[in-house]
CSV table of C-alpha atoms in Angstrom, one decimal:
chain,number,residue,atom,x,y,z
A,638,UNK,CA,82.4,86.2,145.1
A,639,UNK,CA,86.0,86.3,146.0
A,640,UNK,CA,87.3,87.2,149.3
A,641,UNK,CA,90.1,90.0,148.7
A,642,UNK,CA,92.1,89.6,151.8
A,643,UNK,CA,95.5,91.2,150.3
A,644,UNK,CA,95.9,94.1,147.4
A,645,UNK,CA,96.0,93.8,143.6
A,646,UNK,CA,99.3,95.0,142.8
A,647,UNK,CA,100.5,96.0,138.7
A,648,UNK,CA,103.8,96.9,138.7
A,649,UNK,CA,104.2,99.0,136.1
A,650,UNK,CA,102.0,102.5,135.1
A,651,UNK,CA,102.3,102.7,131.2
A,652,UNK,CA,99.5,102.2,129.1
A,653,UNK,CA,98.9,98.7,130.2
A,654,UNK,CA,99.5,99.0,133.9
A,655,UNK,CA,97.4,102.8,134.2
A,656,UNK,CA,94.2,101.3,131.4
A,657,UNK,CA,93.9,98.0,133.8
A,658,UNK,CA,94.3,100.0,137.3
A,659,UNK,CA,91.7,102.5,136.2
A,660,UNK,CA,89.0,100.5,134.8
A,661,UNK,CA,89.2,97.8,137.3
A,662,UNK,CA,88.8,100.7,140.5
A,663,UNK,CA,86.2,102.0,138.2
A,664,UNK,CA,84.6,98.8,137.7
A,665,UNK,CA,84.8,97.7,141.4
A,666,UNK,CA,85.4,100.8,143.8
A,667,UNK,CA,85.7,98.4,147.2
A,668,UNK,CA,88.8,96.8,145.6
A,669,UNK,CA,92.2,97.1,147.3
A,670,UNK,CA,94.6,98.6,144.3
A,671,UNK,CA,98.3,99.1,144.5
A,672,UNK,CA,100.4,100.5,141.7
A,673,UNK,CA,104.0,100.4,141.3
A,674,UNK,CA,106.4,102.3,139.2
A,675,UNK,CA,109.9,103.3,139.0
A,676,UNK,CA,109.1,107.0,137.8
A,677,UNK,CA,107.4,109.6,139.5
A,678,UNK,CA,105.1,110.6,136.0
A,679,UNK,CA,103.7,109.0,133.2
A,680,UNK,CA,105.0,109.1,130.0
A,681,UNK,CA,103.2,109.8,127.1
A,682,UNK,CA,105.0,107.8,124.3
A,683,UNK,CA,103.4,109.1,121.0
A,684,UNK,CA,103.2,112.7,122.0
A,685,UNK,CA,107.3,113.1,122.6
A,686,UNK,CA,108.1,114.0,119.6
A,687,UNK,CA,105.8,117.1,119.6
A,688,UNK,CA,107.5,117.9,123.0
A,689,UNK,CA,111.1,117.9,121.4
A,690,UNK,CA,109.9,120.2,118.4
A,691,UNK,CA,107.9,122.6,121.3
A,692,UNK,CA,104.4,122.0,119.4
A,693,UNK,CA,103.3,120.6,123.4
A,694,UNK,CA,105.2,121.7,126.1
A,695,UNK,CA,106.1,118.4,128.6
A,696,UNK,CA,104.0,118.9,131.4
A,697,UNK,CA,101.6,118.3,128.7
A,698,UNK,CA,102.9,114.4,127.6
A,699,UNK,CA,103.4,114.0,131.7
A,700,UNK,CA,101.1,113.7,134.2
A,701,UNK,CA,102.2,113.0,137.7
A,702,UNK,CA,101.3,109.2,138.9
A,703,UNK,CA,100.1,110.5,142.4
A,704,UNK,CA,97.4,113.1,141.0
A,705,UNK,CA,96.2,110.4,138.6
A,706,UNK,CA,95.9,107.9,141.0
A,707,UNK,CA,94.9,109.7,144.0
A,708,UNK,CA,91.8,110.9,142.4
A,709,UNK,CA,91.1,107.4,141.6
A,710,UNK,CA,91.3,106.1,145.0
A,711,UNK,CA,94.0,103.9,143.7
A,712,UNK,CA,97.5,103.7,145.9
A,713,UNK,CA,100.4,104.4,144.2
A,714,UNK,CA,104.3,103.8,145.7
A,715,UNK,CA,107.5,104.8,143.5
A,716,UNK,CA,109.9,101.5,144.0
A,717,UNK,CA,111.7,99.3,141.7
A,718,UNK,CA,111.0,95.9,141.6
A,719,UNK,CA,114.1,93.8,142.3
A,720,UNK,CA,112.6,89.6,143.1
A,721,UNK,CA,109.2,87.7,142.4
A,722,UNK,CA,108.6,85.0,144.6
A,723,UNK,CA,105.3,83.5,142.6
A,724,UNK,CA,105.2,80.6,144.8
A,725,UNK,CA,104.7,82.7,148.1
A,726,UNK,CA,102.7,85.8,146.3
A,727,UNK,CA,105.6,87.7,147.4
A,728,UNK,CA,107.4,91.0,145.8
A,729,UNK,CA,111.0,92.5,146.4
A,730,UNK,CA,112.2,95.6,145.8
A,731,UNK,CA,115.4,97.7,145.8
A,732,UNK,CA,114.6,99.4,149.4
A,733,UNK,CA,114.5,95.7,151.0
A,734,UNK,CA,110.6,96.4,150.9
A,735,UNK,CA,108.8,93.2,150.8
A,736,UNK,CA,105.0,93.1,149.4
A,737,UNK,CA,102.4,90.2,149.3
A,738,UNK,CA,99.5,90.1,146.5
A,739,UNK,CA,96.1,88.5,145.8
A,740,UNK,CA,96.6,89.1,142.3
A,741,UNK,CA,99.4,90.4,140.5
A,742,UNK,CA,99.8,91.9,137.0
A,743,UNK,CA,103.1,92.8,135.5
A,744,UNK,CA,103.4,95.1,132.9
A,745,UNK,CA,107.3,96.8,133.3
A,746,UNK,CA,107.1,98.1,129.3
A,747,UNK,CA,110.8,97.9,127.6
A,748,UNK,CA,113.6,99.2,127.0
A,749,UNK,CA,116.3,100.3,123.9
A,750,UNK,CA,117.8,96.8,122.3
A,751,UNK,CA,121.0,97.7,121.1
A,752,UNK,CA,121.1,93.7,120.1
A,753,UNK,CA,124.7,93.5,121.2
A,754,UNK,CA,126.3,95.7,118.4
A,755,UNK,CA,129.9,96.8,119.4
A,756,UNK,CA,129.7,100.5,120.7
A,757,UNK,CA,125.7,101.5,120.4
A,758,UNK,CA,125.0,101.5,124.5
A,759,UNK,CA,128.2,103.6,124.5
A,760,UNK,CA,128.2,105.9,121.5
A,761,UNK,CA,124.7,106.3,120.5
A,762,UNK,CA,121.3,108.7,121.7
A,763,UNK,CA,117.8,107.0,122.6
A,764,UNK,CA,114.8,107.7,122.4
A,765,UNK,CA,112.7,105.6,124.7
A,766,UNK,CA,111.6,108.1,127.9
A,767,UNK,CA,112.1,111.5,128.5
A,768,UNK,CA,115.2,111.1,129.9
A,769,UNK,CA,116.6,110.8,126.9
A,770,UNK,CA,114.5,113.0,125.3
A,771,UNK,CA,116.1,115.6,127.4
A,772,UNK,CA,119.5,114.7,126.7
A,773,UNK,CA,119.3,114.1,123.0
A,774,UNK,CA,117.6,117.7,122.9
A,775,UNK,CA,120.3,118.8,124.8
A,776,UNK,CA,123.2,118.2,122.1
A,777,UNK,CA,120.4,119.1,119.7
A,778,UNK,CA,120.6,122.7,121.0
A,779,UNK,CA,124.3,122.6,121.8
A,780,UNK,CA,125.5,121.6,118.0
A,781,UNK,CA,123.3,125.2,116.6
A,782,UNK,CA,126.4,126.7,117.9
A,783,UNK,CA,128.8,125.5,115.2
A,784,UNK,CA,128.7,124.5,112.0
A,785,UNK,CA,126.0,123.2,110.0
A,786,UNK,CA,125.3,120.1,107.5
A,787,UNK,CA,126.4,118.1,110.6
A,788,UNK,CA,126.3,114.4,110.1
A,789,UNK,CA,123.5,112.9,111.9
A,790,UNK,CA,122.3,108.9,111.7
A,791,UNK,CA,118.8,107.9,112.4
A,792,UNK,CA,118.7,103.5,112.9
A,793,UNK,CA,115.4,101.8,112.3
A,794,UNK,CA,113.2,103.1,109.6
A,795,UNK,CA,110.3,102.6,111.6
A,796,UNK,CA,107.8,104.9,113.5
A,797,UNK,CA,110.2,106.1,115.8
A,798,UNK,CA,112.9,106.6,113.5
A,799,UNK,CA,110.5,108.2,110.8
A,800,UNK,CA,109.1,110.8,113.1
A,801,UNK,CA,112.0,111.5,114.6
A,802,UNK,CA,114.1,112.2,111.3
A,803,UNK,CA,111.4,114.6,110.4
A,804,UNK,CA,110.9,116.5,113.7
A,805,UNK,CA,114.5,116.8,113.7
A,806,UNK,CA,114.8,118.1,109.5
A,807,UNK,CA,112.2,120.8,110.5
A,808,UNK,CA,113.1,122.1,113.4
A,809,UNK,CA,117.1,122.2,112.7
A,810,UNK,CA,116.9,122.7,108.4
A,811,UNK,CA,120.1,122.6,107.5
A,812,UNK,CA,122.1,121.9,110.8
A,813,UNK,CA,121.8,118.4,109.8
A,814,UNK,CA,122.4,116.0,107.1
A,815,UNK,CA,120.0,113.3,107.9
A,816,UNK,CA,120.7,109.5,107.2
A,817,UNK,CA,117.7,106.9,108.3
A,818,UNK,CA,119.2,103.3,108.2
A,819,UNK,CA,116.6,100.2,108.1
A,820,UNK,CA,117.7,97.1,107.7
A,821,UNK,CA,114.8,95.8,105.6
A,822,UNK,CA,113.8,96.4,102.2
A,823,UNK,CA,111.3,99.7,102.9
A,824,UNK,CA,110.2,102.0,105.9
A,825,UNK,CA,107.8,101.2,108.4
A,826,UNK,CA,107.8,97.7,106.7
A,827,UNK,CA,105.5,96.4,109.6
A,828,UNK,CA,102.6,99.6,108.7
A,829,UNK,CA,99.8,101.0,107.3
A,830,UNK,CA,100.5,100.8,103.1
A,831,UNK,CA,99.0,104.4,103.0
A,832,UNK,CA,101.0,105.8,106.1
A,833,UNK,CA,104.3,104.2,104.5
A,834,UNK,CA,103.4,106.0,101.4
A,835,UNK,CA,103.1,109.1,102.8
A,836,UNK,CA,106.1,108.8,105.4
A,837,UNK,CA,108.1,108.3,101.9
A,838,UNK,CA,107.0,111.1,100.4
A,839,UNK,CA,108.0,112.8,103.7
A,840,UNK,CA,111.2,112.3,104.2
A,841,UNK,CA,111.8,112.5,100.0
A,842,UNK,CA,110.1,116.2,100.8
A,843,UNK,CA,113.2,116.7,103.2
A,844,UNK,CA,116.0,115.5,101.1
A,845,UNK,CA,116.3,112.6,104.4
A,846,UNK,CA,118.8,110.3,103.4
A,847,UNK,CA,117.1,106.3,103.6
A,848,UNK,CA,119.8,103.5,103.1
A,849,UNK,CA,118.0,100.6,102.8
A,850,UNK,CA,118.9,96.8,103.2
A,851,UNK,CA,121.3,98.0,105.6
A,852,UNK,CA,122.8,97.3,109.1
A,853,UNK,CA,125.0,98.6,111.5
A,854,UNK,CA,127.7,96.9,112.3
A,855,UNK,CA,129.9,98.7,114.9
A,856,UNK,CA,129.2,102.7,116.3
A,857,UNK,CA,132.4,104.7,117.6
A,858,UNK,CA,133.2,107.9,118.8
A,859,UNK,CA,133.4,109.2,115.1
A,860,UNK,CA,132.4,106.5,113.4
A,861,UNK,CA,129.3,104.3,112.1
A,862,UNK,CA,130.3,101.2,110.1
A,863,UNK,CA,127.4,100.1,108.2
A,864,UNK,CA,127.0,96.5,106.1
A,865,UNK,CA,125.3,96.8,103.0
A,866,UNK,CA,124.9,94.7,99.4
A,867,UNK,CA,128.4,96.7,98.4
A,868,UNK,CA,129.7,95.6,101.6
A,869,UNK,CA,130.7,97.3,105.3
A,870,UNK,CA,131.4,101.0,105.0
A,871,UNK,CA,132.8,103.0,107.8
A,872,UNK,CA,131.4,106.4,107.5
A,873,UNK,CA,132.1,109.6,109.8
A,874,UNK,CA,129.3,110.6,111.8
A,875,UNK,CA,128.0,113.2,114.6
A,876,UNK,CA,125.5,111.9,116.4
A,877,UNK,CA,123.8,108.2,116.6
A,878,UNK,CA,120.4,108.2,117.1
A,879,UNK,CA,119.5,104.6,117.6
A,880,UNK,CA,115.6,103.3,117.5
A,881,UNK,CA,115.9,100.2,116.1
A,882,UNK,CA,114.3,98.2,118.6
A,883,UNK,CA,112.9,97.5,121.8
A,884,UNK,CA,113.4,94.6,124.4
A,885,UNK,CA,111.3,93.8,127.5
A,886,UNK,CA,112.3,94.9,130.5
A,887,UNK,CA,112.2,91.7,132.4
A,888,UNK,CA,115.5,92.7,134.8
A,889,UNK,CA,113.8,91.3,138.5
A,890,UNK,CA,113.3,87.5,136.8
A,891,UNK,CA,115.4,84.6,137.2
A,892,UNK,CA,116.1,82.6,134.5
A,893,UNK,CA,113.7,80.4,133.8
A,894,UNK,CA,111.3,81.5,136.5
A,895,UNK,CA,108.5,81.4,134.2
A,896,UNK,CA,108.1,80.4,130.3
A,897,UNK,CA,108.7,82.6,128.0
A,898,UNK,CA,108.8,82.8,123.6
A,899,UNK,CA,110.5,85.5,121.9
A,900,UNK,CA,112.2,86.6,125.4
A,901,UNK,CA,108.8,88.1,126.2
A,902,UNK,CA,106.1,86.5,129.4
A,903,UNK,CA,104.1,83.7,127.6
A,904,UNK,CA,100.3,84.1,128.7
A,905,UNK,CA,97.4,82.6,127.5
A,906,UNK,CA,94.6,84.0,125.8
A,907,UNK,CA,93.4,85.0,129.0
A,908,UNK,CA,96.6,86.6,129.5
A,909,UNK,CA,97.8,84.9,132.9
A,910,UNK,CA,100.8,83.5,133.2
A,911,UNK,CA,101.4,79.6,132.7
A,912,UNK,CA,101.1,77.6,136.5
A,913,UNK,CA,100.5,81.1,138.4
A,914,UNK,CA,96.8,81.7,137.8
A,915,UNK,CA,96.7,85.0,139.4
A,916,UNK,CA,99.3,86.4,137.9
A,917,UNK,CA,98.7,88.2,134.6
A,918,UNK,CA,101.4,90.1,132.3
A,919,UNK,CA,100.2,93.0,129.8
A,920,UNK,CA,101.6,95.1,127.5
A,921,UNK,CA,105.2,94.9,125.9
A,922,UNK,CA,106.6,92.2,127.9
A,923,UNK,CA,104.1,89.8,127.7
A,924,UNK,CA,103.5,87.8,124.2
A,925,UNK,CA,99.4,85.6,124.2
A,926,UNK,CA,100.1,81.7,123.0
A,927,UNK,CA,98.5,81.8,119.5
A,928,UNK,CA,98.9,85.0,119.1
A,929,UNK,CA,102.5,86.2,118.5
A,930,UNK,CA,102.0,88.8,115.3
A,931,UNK,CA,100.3,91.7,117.4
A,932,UNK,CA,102.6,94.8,117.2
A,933,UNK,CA,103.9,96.3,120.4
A,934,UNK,CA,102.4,99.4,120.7
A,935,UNK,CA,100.4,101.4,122.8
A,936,UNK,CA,96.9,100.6,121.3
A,937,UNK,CA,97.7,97.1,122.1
A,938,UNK,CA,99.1,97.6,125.4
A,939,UNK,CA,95.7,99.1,126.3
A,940,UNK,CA,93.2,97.0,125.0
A,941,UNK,CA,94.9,94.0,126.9
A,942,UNK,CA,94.7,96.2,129.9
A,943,UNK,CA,90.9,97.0,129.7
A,944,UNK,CA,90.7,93.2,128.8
A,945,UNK,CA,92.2,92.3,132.1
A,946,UNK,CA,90.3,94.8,134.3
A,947,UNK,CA,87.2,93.0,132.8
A,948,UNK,CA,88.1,89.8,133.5
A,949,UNK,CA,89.6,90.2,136.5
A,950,UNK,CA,86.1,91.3,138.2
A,951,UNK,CA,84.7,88.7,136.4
A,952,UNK,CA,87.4,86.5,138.3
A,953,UNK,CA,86.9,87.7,141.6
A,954,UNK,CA,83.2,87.6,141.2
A,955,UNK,CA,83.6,83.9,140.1
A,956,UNK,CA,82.7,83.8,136.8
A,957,UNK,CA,83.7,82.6,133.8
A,958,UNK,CA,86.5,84.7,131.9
A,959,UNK,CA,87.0,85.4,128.3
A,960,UNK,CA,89.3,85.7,125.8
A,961,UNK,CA,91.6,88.3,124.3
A,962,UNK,CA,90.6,89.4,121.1
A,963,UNK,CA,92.4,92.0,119.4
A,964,UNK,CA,90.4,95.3,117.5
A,965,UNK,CA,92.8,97.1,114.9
A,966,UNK,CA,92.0,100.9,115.3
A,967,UNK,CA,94.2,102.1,113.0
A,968,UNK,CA,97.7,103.5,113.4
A,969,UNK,CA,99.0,107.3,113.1
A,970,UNK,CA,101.9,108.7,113.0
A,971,UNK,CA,103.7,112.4,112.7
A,972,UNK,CA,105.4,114.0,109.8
A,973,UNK,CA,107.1,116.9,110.8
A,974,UNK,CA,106.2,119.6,112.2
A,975,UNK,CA,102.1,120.2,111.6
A,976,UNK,CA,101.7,117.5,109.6
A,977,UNK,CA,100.7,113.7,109.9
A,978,UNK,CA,99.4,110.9,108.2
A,979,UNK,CA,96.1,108.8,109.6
A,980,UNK,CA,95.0,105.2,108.8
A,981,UNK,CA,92.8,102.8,110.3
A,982,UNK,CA,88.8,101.8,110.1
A,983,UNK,CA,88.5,102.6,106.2
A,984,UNK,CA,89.6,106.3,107.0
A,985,UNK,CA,93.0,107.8,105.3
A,986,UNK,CA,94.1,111.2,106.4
A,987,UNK,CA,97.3,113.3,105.5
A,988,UNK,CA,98.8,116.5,106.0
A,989,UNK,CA,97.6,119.6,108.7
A,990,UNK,CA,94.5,118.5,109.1
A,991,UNK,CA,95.6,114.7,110.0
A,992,UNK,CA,97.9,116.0,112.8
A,993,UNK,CA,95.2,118.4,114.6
A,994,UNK,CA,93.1,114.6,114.2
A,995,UNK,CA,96.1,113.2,115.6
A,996,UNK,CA,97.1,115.4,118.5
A,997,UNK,CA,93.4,115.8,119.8
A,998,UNK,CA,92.5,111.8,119.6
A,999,UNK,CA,95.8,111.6,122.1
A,1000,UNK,CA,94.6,114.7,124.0
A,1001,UNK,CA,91.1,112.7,124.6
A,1002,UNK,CA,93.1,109.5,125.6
A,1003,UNK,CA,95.7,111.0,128.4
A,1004,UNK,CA,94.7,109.0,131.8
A,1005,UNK,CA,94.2,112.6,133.8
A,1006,UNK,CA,91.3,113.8,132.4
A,1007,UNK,CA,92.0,117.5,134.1
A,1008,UNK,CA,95.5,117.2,132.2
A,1009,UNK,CA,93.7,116.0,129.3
A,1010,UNK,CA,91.5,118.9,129.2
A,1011,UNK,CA,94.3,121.5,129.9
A,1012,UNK,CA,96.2,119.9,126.8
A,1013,UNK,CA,94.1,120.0,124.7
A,1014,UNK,CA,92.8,123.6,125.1
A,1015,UNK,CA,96.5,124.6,125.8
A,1016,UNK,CA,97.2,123.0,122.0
A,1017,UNK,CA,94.4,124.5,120.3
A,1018,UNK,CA,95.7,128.0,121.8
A,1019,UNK,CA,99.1,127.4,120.8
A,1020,UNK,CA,98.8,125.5,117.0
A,1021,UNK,CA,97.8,128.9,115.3
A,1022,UNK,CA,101.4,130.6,116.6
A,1023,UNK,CA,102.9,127.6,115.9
A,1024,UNK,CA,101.7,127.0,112.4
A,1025,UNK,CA,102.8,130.8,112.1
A,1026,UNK,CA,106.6,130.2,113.2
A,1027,UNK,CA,106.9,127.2,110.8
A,1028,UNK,CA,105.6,128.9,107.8
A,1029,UNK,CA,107.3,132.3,107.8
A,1030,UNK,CA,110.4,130.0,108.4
A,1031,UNK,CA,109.4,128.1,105.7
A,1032,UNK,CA,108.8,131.0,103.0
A,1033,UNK,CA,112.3,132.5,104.1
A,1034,UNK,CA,113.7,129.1,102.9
């Protein structure tokens, strides 16, 4: 066995950084464990969509960092990380704090890529943390106050963009005339054939807009100029909501510090980083040498994170490591308001009963598991009113 002389730090508490820190301090109790995030809460990706249209209130899609890891026995510091010095197992951050590692695993998540289009950091809405959550709800709320059939743009026809032009449809009605741009041939051209089908009928349902084979050329004040097979059309607009991709966020590297493919942390299968055997990079900024086609999501984010813990104790206790091997679970995604669509493991689900599914599989998986118990009993008191407000709005329709 290993000597541990300094910590294990992860910088980074998403779903790769939070899976590897609690299974590795459940897997080995004695080890010295130091998180390290920007933000003082976890955020619960999937489930902010139900905070926008009130099905969950927020508390519920974020748990603090220090309860979580304070019950773990883990220590956990709010910094930014600013400088890695691999050769000297040495980290910087913005408060001039200097920290050394044994091991280190990075997994900083990602950010909005507005790919360098003219005008998008400027002009357009996210939808990437709750940050802007709170500010895209925020001119939401604001624009019920004058007139409706406003012209709203949703960019990216995938998961984000789907659920979030649906959310929106139900909530608002008529406030909005909603516009989903993808710039391939279909929606969600990267999903489940099932969910796809029924995210079509979805938005079809709510008279949603979907201009396909499309891209976005330049977003102004009042305009959105998109390019298209009859060519660019500038077309007034209200609000940009822009989810059409995601970047890492890689900001403390130097160039060419380290290798990377695809502007994402090349690791092996192991997933350490090439020449710095104990460092390790997870989740959306990393990319494993041979195998480049897994998706960024969460479900991956956390396998590779329980992965690692494993591996890592297998490391320290000097044994022989294994592989990353990836198990597709399935994907599921929200339809509105009550209503989602299920596929994975031979199963298909659709409609009321897929989004109860839905919501109580992500109950069962937030890292608190007193949180996770008061969400999901706060939901299950809730849903009934809930289903209640949507339907009597819908019969008066």
């Amino acid at each position: 066995m290993k000597s541990i002389q300094k910590p294990i730090v992860i910088v980074g508490a998403g779903f790769a950084g939070m899976t590897f820190a609690l299974n590795l301090k459940n897997l080995n109790p004695s080890l010295p464990i130091l998180v390290v995030d920007s933000e003082t809460n976890f955020i619960f990706k999937p489930l902010m969509y139900e905070v926008l249209s009130k099905e969950i209130r927020s508390w519920e899609a974020t748990p603090k960092f220090a309860n979580i890891f304070s019950d773990a026995g883990i220590t956990f510091l709010r910094n930014c990380l600013t400088k890695i010095s691999f050769k000297e197992n040495i980290l910087e951050f913005s408060d001039d704090l200097k920290l050394s590692y044994q091991y280190l695993v990075i997994c900083t998540g990602s950010i909005s890529n507005s790919f360098f289009i003219k005008g998008v950091d400027e002009n357009c809405y996210f939808f990437n943390d709750f940050h802007d959550l709170n500010k895209l709800n925020s001119f939401l709320k604001k624009s019920q106050e004058t007139s409706l059939h406003k012209k709203l743009f949703i960019v990216g026809g995938g998961p984000s963009g789907i659920e979030l032009a649906c959310k929106i449809k139900d909530i608002f009605t008529d406030q909005f005339e909603i516009n989903l741009i993808e710039k391939s041939n279909e929606i969600l051209n990267k999903n489940k054939i099932f969910n796809r089908e029924q995210a079509e009928m979805a938005l079809e349902k709510r008279k949603i807009n979907v201009l396909l084979n499309s891209t976005v050329q330049e977003v102004s004040e009042t305009k959105i100029s998109i390019s298209s097979e009859v060519g660019i059309t500038s077309l007034d607009k209200d609000i940009v909501i822009w989810t059409a991709g995601v970047k890492p966020n890689l900001s403390y590297l130097e160039t060419d510090q380290i290798t990377k493919k695809f502007g994402r942390i090349l690791v092996n299968n192991n997933l350490q980083i090439e020449n710095h055997k104990n460092c390790f990079a997870i989740g959306d900024i990393s990319i494993i040498e041979g195998m480049e086609d897994l998706p960024i999501t969460a479900q991956v984010a956390m396998q590779e994170g329980n992965h690692l813990a494993n591996n890592l104790e297998l490391l320290i206790q000097g044994k022989e490591t294994l592989p990353f091997e990836f198990q597709d679970n399935g994907e599921m995604i929200s339809l509105g308001i009550g209503e989602a669509s299920i596929s994975g493991l031979g199963v298909t689900l659709s409609g009321k009963f897929a989004f109860e599914v839905r919501r109580l599989i992500y109950a069962s998986k937030l890292p608190d598991i007193t949180e996770s118990l008061k969400s999901a009993s706060s939901w299950i008191f809730h849903k009934k009113s809930i289903f209640k407000k949507f339907l009597k709005k819908d019969n008066s329709n």
